[in-house]
Short mmCIF file of C-alpha atoms and ligand atoms in Angstrom, two decimals:
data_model
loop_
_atom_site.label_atom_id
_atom_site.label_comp_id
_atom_site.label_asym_id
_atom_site.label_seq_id
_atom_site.Cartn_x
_atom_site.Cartn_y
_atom_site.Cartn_z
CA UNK T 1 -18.31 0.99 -32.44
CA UNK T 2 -21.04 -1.50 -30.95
CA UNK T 3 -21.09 -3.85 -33.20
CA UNK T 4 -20.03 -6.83 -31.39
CA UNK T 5 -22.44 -6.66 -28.38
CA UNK T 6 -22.38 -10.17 -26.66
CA UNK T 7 -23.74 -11.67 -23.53
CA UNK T 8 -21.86 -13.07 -21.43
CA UNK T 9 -18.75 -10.74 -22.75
CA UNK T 10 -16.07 -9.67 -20.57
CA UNK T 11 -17.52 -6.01 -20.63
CA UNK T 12 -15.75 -2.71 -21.53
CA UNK T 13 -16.71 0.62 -22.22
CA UNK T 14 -16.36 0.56 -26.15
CA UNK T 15 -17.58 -2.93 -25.85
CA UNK T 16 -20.93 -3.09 -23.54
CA UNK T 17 -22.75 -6.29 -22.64
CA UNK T 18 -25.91 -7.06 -22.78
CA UNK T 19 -28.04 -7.89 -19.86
CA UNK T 20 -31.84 -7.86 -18.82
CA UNK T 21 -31.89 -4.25 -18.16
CA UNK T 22 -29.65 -3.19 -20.92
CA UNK T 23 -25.96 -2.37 -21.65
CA UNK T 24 -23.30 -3.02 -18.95
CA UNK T 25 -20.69 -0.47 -19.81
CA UNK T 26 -17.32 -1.15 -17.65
CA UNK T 27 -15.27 1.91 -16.55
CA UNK T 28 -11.51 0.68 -15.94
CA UNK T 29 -10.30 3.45 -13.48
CA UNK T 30 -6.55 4.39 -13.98
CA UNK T 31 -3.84 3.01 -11.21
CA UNK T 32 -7.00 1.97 -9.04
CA UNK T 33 -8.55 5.23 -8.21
CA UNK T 34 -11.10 7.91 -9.72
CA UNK T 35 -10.96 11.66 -8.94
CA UNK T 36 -14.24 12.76 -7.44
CA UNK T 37 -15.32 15.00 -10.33
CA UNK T 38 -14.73 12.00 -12.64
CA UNK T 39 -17.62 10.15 -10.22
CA UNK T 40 -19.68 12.69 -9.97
CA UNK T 41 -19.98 13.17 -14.10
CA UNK T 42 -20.30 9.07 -14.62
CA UNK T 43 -22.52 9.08 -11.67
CA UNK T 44 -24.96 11.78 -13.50
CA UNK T 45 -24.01 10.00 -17.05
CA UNK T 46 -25.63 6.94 -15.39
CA UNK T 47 -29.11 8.84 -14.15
CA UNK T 48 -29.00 10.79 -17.93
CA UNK T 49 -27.94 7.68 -19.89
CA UNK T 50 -28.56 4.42 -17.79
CA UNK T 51 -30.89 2.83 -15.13
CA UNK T 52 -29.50 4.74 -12.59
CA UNK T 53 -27.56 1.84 -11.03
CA UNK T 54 -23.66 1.30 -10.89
CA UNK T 55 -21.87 -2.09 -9.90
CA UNK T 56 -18.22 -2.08 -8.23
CA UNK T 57 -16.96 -4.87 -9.77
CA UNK T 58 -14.82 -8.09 -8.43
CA UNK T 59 -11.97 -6.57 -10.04
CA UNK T 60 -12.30 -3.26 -9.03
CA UNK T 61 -13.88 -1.33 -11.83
CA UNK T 62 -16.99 0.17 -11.87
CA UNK T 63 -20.10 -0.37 -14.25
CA UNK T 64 -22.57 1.73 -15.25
CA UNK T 65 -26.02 -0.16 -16.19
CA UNK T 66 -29.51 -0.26 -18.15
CA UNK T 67 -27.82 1.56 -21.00
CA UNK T 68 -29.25 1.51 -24.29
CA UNK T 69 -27.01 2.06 -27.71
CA UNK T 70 -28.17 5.51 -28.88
CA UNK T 71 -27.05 7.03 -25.53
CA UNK T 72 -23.47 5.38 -25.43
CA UNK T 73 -22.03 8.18 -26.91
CA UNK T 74 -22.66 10.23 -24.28
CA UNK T 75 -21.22 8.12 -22.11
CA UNK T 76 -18.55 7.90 -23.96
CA UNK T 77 -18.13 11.43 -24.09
CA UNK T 78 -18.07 11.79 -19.97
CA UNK T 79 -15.22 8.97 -20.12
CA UNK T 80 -13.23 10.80 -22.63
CA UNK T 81 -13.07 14.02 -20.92
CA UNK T 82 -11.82 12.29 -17.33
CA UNK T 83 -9.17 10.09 -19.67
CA UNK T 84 -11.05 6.76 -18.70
CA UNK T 85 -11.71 5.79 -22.35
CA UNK T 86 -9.36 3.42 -24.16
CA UNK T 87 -8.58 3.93 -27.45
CA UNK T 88 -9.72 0.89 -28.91
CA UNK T 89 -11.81 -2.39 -27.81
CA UNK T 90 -8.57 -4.74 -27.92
CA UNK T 91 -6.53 -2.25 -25.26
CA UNK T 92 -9.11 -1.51 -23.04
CA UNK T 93 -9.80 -5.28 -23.04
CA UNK T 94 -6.08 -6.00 -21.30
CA UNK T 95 -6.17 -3.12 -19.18
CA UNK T 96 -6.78 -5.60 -16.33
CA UNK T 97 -4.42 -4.66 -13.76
CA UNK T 98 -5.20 -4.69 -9.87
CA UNK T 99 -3.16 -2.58 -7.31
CA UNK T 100 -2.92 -2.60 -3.34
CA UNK T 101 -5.83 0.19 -2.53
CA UNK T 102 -4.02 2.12 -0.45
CA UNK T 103 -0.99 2.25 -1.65
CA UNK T 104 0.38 5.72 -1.25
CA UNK T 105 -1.78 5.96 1.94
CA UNK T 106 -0.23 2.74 4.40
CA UNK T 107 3.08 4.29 5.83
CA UNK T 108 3.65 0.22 6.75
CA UNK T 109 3.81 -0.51 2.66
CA UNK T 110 7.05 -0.69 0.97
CA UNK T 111 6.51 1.63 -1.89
CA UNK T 112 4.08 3.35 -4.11
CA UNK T 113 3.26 1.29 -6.58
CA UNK T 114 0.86 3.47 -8.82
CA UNK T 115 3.89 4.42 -11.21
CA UNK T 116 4.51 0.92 -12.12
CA UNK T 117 0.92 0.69 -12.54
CA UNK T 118 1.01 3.61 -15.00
CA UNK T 119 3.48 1.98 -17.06
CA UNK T 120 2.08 -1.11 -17.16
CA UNK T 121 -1.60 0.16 -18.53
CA UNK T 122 0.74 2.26 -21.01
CA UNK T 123 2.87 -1.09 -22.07
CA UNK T 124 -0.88 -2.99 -22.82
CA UNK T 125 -2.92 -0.54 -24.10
CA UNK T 126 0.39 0.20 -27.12
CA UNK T 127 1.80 -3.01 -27.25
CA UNK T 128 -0.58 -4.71 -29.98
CA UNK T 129 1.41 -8.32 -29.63
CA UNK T 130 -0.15 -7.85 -25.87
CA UNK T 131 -3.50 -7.52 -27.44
CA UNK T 132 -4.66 -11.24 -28.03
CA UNK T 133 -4.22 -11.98 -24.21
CA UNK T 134 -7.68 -12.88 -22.94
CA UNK T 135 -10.15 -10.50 -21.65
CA UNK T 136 -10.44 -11.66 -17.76
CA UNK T 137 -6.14 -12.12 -18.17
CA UNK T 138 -4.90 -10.00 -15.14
CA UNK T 139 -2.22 -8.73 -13.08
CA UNK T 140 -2.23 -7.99 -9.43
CA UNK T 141 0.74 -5.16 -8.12
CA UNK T 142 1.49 -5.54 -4.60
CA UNK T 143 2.99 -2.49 -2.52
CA UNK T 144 2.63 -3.86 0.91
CA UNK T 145 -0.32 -1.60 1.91
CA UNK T 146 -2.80 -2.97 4.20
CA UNK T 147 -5.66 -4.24 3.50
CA UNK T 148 -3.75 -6.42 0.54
CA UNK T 149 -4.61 -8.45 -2.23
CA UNK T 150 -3.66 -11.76 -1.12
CA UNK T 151 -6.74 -12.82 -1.82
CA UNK T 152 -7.52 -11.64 -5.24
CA UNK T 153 -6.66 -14.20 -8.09
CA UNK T 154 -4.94 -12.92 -10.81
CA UNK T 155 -2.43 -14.66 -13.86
CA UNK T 156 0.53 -12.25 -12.65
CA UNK T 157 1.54 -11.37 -9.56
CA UNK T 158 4.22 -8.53 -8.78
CA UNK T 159 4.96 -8.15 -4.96
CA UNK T 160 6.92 -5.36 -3.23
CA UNK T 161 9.31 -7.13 -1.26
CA UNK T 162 12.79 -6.02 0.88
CA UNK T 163 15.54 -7.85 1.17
CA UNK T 164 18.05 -8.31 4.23
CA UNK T 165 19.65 -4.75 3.57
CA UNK T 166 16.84 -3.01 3.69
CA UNK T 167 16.32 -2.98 -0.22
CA UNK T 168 13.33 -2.57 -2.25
CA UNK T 169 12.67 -5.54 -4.66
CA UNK T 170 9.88 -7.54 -6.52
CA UNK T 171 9.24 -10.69 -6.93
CA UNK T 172 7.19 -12.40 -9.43
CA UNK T 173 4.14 -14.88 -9.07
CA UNK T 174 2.01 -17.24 -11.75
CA UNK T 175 -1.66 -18.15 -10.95
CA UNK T 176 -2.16 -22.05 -10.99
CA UNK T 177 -5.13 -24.01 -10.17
CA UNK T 178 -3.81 -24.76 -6.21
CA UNK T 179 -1.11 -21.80 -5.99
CA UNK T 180 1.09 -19.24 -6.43
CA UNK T 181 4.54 -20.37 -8.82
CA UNK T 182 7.06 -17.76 -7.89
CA UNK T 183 9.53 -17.12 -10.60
CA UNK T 184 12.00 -15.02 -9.64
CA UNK T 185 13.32 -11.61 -7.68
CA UNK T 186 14.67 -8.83 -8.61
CA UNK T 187 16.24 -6.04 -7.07
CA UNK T 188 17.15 -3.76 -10.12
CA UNK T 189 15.52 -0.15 -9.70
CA UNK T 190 14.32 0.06 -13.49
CA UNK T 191 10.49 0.55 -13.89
CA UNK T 192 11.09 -0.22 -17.85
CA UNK T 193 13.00 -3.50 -17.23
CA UNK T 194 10.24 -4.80 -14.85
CA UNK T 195 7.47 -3.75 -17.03
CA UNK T 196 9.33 -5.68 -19.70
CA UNK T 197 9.20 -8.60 -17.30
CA UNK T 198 6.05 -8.63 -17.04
CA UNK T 199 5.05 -8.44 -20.93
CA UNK T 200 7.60 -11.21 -21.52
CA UNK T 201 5.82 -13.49 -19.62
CA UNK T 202 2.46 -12.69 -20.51
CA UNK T 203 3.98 -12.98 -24.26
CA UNK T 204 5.11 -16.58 -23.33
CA UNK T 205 1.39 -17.28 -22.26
CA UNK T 206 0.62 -16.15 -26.04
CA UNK T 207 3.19 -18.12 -27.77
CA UNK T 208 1.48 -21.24 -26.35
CA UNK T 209 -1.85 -20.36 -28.41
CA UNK T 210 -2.31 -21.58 -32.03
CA UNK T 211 -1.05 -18.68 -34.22
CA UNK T 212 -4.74 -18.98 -35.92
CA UNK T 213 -6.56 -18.77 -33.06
CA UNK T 214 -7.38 -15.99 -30.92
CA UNK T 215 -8.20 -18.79 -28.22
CA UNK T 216 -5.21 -18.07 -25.35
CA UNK T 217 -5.69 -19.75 -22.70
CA UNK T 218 -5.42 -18.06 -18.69
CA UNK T 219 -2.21 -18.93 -16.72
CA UNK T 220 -4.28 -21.36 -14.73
CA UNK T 221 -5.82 -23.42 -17.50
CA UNK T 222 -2.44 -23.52 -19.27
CA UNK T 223 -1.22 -27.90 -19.74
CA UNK T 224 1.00 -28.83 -17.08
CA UNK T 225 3.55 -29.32 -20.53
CA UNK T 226 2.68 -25.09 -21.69
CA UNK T 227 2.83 -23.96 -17.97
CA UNK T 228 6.26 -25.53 -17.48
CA UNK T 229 7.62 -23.32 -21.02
CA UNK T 230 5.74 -20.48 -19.63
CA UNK T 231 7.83 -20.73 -16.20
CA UNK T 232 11.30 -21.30 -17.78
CA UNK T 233 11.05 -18.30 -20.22
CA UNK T 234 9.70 -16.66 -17.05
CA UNK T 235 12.45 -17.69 -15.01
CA UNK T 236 15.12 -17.26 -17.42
CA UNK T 237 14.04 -13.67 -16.46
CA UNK T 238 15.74 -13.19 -13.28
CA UNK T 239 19.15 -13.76 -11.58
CA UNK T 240 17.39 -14.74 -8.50
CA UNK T 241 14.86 -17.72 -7.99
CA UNK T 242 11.83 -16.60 -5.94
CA UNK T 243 11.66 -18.22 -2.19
CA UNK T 244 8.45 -19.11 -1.04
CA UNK T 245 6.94 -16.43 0.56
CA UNK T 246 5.20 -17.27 4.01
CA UNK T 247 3.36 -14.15 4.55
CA UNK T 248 1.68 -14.03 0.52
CA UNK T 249 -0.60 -17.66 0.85
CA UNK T 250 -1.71 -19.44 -2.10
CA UNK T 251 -5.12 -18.49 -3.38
CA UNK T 252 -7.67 -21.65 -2.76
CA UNK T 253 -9.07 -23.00 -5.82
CA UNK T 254 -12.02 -20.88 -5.49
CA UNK T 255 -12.50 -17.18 -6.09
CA UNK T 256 -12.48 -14.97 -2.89
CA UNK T 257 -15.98 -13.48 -1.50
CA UNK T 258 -16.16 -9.97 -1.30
CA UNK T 259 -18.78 -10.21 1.26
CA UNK T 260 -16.49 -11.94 3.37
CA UNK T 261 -13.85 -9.83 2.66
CA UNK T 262 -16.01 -6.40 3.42
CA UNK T 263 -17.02 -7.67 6.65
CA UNK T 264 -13.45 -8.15 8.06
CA UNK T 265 -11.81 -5.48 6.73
CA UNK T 266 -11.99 -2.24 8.65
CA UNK T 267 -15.06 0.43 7.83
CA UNK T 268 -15.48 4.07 8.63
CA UNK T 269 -12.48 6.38 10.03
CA UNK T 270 -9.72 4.45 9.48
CA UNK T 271 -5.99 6.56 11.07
CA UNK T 272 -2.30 5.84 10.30
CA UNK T 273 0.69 6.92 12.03
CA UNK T 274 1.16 9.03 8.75
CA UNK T 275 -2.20 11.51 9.71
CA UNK T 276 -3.54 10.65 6.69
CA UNK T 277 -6.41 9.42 7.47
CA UNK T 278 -9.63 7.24 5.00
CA UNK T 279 -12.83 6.96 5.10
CA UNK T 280 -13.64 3.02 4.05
CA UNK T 281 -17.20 2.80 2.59
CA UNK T 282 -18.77 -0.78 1.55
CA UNK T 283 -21.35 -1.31 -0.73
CA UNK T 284 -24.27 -3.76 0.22
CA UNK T 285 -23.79 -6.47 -3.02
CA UNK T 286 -21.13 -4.15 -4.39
CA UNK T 287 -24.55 -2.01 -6.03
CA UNK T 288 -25.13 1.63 -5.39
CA UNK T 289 -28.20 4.03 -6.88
CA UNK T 290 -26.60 6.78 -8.89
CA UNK T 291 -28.79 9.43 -6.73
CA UNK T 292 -26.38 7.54 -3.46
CA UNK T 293 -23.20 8.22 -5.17
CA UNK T 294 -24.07 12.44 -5.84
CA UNK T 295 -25.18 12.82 -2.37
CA UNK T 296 -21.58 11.07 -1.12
CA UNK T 297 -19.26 12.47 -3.73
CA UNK T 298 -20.82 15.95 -3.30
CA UNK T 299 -20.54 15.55 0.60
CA UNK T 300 -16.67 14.60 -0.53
CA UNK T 301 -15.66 17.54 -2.36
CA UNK T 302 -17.07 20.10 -0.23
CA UNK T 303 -14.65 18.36 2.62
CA UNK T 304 -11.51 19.16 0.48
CA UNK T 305 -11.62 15.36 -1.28
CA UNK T 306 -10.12 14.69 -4.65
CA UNK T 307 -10.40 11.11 -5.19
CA UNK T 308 -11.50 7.61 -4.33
CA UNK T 309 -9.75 4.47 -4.44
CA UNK T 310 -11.65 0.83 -5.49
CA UNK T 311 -11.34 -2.45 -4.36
CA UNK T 312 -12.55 -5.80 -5.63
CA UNK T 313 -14.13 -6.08 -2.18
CA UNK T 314 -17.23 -3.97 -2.81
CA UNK T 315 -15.87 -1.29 -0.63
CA UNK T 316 -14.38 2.05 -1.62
CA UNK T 317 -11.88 4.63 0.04
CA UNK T 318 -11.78 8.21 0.63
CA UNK T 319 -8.77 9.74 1.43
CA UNK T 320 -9.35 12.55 3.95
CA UNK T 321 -7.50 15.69 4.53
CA UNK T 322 -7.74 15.83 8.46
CA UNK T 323 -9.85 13.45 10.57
CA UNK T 324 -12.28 16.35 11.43
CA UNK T 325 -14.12 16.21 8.42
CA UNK T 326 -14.97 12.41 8.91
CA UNK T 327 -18.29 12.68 11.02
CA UNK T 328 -20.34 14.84 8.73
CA UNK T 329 -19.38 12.31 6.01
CA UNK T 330 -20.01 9.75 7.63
CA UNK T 331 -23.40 11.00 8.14
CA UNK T 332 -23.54 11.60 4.58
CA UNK T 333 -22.53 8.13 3.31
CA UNK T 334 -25.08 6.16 5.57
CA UNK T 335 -27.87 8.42 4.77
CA UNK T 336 -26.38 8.19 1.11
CA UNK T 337 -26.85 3.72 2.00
CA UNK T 338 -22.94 3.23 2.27
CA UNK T 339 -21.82 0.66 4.69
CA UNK T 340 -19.74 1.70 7.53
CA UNK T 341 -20.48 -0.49 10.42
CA UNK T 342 -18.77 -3.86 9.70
CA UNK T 343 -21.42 -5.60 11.73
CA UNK T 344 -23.66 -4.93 9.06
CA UNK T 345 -25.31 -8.19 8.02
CA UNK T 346 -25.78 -6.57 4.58
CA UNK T 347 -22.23 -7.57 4.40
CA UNK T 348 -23.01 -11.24 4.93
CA UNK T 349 -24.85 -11.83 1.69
CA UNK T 350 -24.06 -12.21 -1.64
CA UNK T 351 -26.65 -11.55 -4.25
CA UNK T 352 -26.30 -11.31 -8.06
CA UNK T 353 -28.51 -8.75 -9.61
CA UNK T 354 -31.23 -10.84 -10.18
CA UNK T 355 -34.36 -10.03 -11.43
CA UNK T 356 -35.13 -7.63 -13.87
CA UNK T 357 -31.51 -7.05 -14.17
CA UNK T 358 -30.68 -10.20 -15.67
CA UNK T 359 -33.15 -12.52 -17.70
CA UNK T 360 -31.57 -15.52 -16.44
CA UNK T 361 -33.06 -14.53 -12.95
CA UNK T 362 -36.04 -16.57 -11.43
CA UNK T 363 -36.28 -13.99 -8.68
CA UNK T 364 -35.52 -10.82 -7.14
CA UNK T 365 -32.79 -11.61 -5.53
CA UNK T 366 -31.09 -8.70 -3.75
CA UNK T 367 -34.84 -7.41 -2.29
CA UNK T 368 -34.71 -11.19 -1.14
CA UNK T 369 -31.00 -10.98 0.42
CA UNK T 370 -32.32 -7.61 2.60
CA UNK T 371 -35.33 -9.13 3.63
CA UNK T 372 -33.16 -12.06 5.25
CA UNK T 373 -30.38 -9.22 6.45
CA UNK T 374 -33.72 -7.69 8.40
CA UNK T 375 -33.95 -11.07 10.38
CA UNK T 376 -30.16 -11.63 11.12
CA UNK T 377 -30.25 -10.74 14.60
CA UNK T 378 -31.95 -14.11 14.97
CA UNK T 379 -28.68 -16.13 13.96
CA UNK T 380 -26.01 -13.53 14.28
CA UNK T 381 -23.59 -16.47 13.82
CA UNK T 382 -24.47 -17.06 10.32
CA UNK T 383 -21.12 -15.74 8.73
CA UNK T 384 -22.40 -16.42 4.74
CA UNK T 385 -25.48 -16.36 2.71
CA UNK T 386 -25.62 -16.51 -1.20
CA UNK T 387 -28.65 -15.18 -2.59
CA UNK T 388 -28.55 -16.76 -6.61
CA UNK T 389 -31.10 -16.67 -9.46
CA UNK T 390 -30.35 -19.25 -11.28
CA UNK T 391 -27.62 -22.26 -11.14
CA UNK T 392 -24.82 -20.08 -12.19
CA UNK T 393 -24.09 -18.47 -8.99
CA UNK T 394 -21.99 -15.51 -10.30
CA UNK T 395 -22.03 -13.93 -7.15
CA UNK T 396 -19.75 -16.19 -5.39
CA UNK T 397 -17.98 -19.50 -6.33
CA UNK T 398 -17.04 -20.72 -2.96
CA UNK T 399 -19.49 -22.29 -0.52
CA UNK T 400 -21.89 -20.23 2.04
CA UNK T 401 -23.13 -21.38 5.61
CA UNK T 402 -26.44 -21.00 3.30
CA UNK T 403 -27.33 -21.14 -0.56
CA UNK T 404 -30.48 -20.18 -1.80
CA UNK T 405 -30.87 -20.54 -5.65
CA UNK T 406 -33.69 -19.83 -7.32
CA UNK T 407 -36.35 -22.26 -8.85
CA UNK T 408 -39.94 -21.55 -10.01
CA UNK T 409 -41.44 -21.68 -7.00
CA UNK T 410 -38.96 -21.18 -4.51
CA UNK T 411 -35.40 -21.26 -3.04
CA UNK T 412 -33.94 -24.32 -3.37
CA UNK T 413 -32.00 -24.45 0.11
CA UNK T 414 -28.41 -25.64 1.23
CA UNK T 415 -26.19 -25.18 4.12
CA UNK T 416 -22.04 -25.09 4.04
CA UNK T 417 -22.38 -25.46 0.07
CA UNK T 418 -21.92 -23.79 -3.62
CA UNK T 419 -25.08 -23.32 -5.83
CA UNK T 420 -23.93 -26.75 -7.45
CA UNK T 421 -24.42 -28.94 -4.78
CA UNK T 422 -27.69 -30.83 -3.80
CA UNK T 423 -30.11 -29.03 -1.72
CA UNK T 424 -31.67 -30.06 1.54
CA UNK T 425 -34.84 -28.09 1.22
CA UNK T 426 -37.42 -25.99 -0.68
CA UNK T 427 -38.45 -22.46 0.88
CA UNK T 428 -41.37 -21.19 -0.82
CA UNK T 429 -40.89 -17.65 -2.24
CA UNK T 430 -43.99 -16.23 0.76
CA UNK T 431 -41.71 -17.89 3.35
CA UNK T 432 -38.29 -15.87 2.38
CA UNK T 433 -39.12 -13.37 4.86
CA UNK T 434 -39.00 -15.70 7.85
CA UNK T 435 -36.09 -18.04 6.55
CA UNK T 436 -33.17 -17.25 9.35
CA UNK T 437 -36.29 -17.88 12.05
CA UNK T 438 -37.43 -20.84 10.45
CA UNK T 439 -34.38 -22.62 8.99
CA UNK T 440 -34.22 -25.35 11.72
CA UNK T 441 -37.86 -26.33 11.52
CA UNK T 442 -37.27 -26.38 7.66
CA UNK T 443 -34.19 -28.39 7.55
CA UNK T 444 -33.11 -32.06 8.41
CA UNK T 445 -29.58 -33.46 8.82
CA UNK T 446 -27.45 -31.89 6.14
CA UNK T 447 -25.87 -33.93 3.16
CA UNK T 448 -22.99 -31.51 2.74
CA UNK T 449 -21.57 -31.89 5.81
CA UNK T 450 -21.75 -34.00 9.09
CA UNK T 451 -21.29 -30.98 11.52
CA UNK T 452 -23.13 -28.25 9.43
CA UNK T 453 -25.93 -28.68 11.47
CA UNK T 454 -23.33 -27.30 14.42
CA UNK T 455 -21.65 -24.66 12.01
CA UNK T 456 -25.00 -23.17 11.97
CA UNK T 457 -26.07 -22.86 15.76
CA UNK T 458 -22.64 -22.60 17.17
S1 SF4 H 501 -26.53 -16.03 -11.07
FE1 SF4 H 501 -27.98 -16.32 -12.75
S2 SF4 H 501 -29.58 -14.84 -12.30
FE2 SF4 H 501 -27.81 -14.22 -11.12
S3 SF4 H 501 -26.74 -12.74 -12.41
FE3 SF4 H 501 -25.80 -14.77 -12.76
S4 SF4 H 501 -26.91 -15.56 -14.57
FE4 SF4 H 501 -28.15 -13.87 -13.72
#
C-alpha cells in the first residue's frame, strides 16, 4: 500500500511522505470538520504510532508525523473506523475541497454549504475520469460565513451569493496567476447539476493534458491559449455571466500567511445573534503535541462538544453548547498551549518545522521563532517574522517585516522581504536570542525597500 513513498509528495493517508522524522500521514477531514472522538483516537494513534506531533495544514487537514511503515496500519485502522480513510491513493488524492469554517454556525451566511461539500467529495472520490487532476488541484465552497476564505487560493471557486429577490445562488470562480475569472451564476436549486458544474470544468482542465501524460497542469499554470478553452466550456455552463464581485477580491500572486491571518481573526469566546456560540483556538506554527490535543479534546467532551471545525489559518473551532462552559475551556486550551489571545506574538511568526523534522533544515527553527516571540515586547510593531531553514521557505511565500533563513552559521537576515531576496545581514546562531533588541545595531539601510527602515520602528 506504501509503495510509492516520495519526498516532496503531496501527502495522504494511504500515501505518506517522507520527511526527517519519518512519515507525514495527511488526514482529509470530511466537509471541514472532525468529531471529537475522531481527534481524540488520531490524537492517541499519533503518541502510539508517530512522534507525537500533529500539523494543521494550509489547507485545512491535519497530519500526523514521525511515523514509520510497520505502524501505518494502525493508523490506518483509527482512520477507517471514524470514515476518514479513502478508498484508494488516486481519490483521496482529489479530495481537496475547502469550505467556509463556520458555516452552519454564522447566522449572517447565506446557506449551509456542508451538503454540497458532501457531494462533491462523493463526485471525486467515484468519478475515476476526476482522478488524474493534480494532487494540490482544489476547490474552495463559499457559504458567506464569517471569517471567509477570500484569502485562500484555490483552482475552483463556488460562492454563495443572493440575488435582488432575495434568492440563493452561486457563482463560479477560476484561479489565475493575478485573479479570480468568474464564469458564470446560477440560481437553479439542484445540488447534482452544480456538482456537475463543477466536474465539467475541472474535466476541461484535464482535456488540456496530453492523453499520455499524467502531467495536468493547475488552473493557474494553464497557457493563456488552454485557460481561454477551459473558460468557454466553463462558461457555456451557465445562462448567466458572472459580474465582478466587489466584496470577494482577487487573491495576490502570493499565497496567504496564516500567521497573519490568525492574528486578525477573532480568538477565544466568540457569540452570534444565533446563541451558538465557538470557541476559536490557534495553533503557534499551526503544530500541536499530541499530549496538548487529549488534554483539550477531553476538556471538550466533558462540556457537551461533538466536533471541531479546521481552517487553513492554523486555528481551530469548537462549537459550544451554551457560553457557560467557555471559561473552564479556555483554561484548558492555554494550559493545553492553544492560542487564544490574538495579541499573542506567537502568532507573528512563521516557522517551518525545521530541524530534526526535516533534513533540509540548518536549524531549529520553531525553538528559534519562540525565543524571538519572548523578546517581542521590544518591537511590538513588528507585524511578520519568517523563521526558514533553508532557501525554500515553505512556511510562507509572501514577504515578512523580517526573514531569517538559515545558513551554517547563522541567520541570514532581511527586512520587508521573501527568503529569495538578498539579505542585509548575518545574525550568528548565539545572538538569536537578542535579535528584536539588537536588529537596529545589526542592520544598515535596507536594499529591499527605501522606507523599511520606517516600516520597522513606526
Ligand atoms: S523551509 Fe527548508 S527546512 Fe523548512 S521545512 Fe521547508 S525544506 Fe525543510
Amino acid at each position: 500500500m506504501t509503495g510509492s513513498l516520495k519526498r516532496g509528495w503531496c501527502p495522504g493517508a494511504l500515501r505518506p511522505m517522507q520527511s526527517g522524522d519519518g512519515l507525514i500521514l495527511r488526514v482529509r477531514p470530511r466537509a471541514g470538520a472532525l468529531s471529537l472522538d475522531a481527534m481524540l483516537d488520531i490524537a492517541h494513534g499519533a503518541l502510539q504510532y508517530g512522534n507525537g506531533i500533529l500539523d494543521l495544514t494550509r489547507r485545512a487537514n491535519l497530519q500526523v508525523r514521525g511515523l514509520c511503515e510497520k505502524n501505518l496500519p494502525g493508523m490506518h485502522d483509527i482512520l477507517h473506523a471514524h470514515d476518514l480513510l479513502d478508498e484508494t491513493q488516486a481519490a483521496e488524492q482529489v479530495r481537496n475541497i475547502m469550505l467556509s469554517p463556520l458555516t452552519s454556525i454564522d447566522p449572517a451566511e447565506l446557506l449551509d454549504i456542508r451538503p454540497i461539500a458532501q457531494a462533491l467529495e462523493a463526485r471525486l472520490t467515484h468519478d475515476e475520469r476526476l482522478w488524474r487532476l493534480p494532487g494540490k488541484f482544489g476547490f474552495i465552497l463559499e457559504s458567506g460565513a464569517s471569517p471567509g476564505l477570500e484569502n485562500e487560493r484555490a483552482d475552483i471557486r463556488l460562492v454563495a451569493i443572493q440575488n435582488e429577490k432575495g434568492r440563493i445562488g452561486f457563482k463560479v470562480g477560476l484561479d489565475r496567476p493575478e485573479t479570480i475569472k468568474w464564469v458564470g451564476e446560477t440560481f437553479e436549486n439542484d445540488r447534482e447539476h452544480l456538482i456537475d458544474i463543477l466536474a465539467n470544468i475541472a474535466l476541461a482542465v484535464i482535456s488540456q493534458a496530453p492523453k499520455d501524460t499524467k502531467q495536468v497542469p493547475r488552473m493557474r499554470n494553464l497557457s493563456f491559449e488552454k485557460f481561454s478553452l477551459v473558460e468557454k466550456s466553463a462558461r457555456s455552463e451557465f445562462n448567466v455571466i458572472a459580474q465582478p464581485d466587489m466584496r470577494q477580491a482577487p487573491p495576490s500572486s502570493q499565497e496567504s500567511s496564516r500567521s497573519e491571518i490568525s492574528s486578525s481573526c477573532p480568538l477565544g469566546l466568540i457569540e452570534f445573534e444565533n446563541d451558538h456560540p465557538i470557541l476559536a483556538l490557534a495553533l503557534p506554527f499551526g503544530s500541536q503535541t499530541a499530549q496538548n490535543w487529549i488534554s483539550l479534546v477531553e476538556a471538550a467532551k466533558s462540556a457537551g462538544i461533538v466536533e471541531l471545525r479546521l481552517s487553513p489559518w492554523r486555528t481551530v473551532y469548537l462549537p459550544l453548547p451554551s457560553k457557560n462552559c467557555a471559561p473552564p475551556l479556555l483554561e484548558a486550551a492555554t494550559q493545553a498551549s492553544f492560542v487564544s489571545d490574538h495579541n499573542n506574538p506567537l502568532l507573528k511568526i512563521d516557522a517551518c518545522p525545521g530541524a530534526p523534522a526535516c533534513t533540509s533544515a540548518m536549524s531549529d527553527t520553531r525553538k528559534d521563532a519562540r525565543a524571538i516571540a519572548a523578546q517581542m515586547r521590544f518591537t511590538e510593531t513588528i507585524k511578520s517574522i519568517h523563521v526558514s531553514g533553508c532557501e525554500k521557505g515553505c512556511a510562507r511565500s509572501k514577504p515578512a517585516h523580517m526573514v531569517l533563513v538559515a545558513k551554517s552559521n547563522g541567520y541570514a537576515l532581511a527586512r520587508n522581504a521573501t527568503v529569495s531576496q538578498a539579505p542585509e545581514t548575518l545574525v550568528p546562531y548565539d545572538r538569536v536570542s537578542r535579535i528584536i533588541e539588537e536588529i537596529e545595531p545589526l542592520l544598515g539601510p535596507s536594499q529591499n525597500s527605501s522606507s523599511t527602515r520606517k516600516t520597522i520602528r513606526a
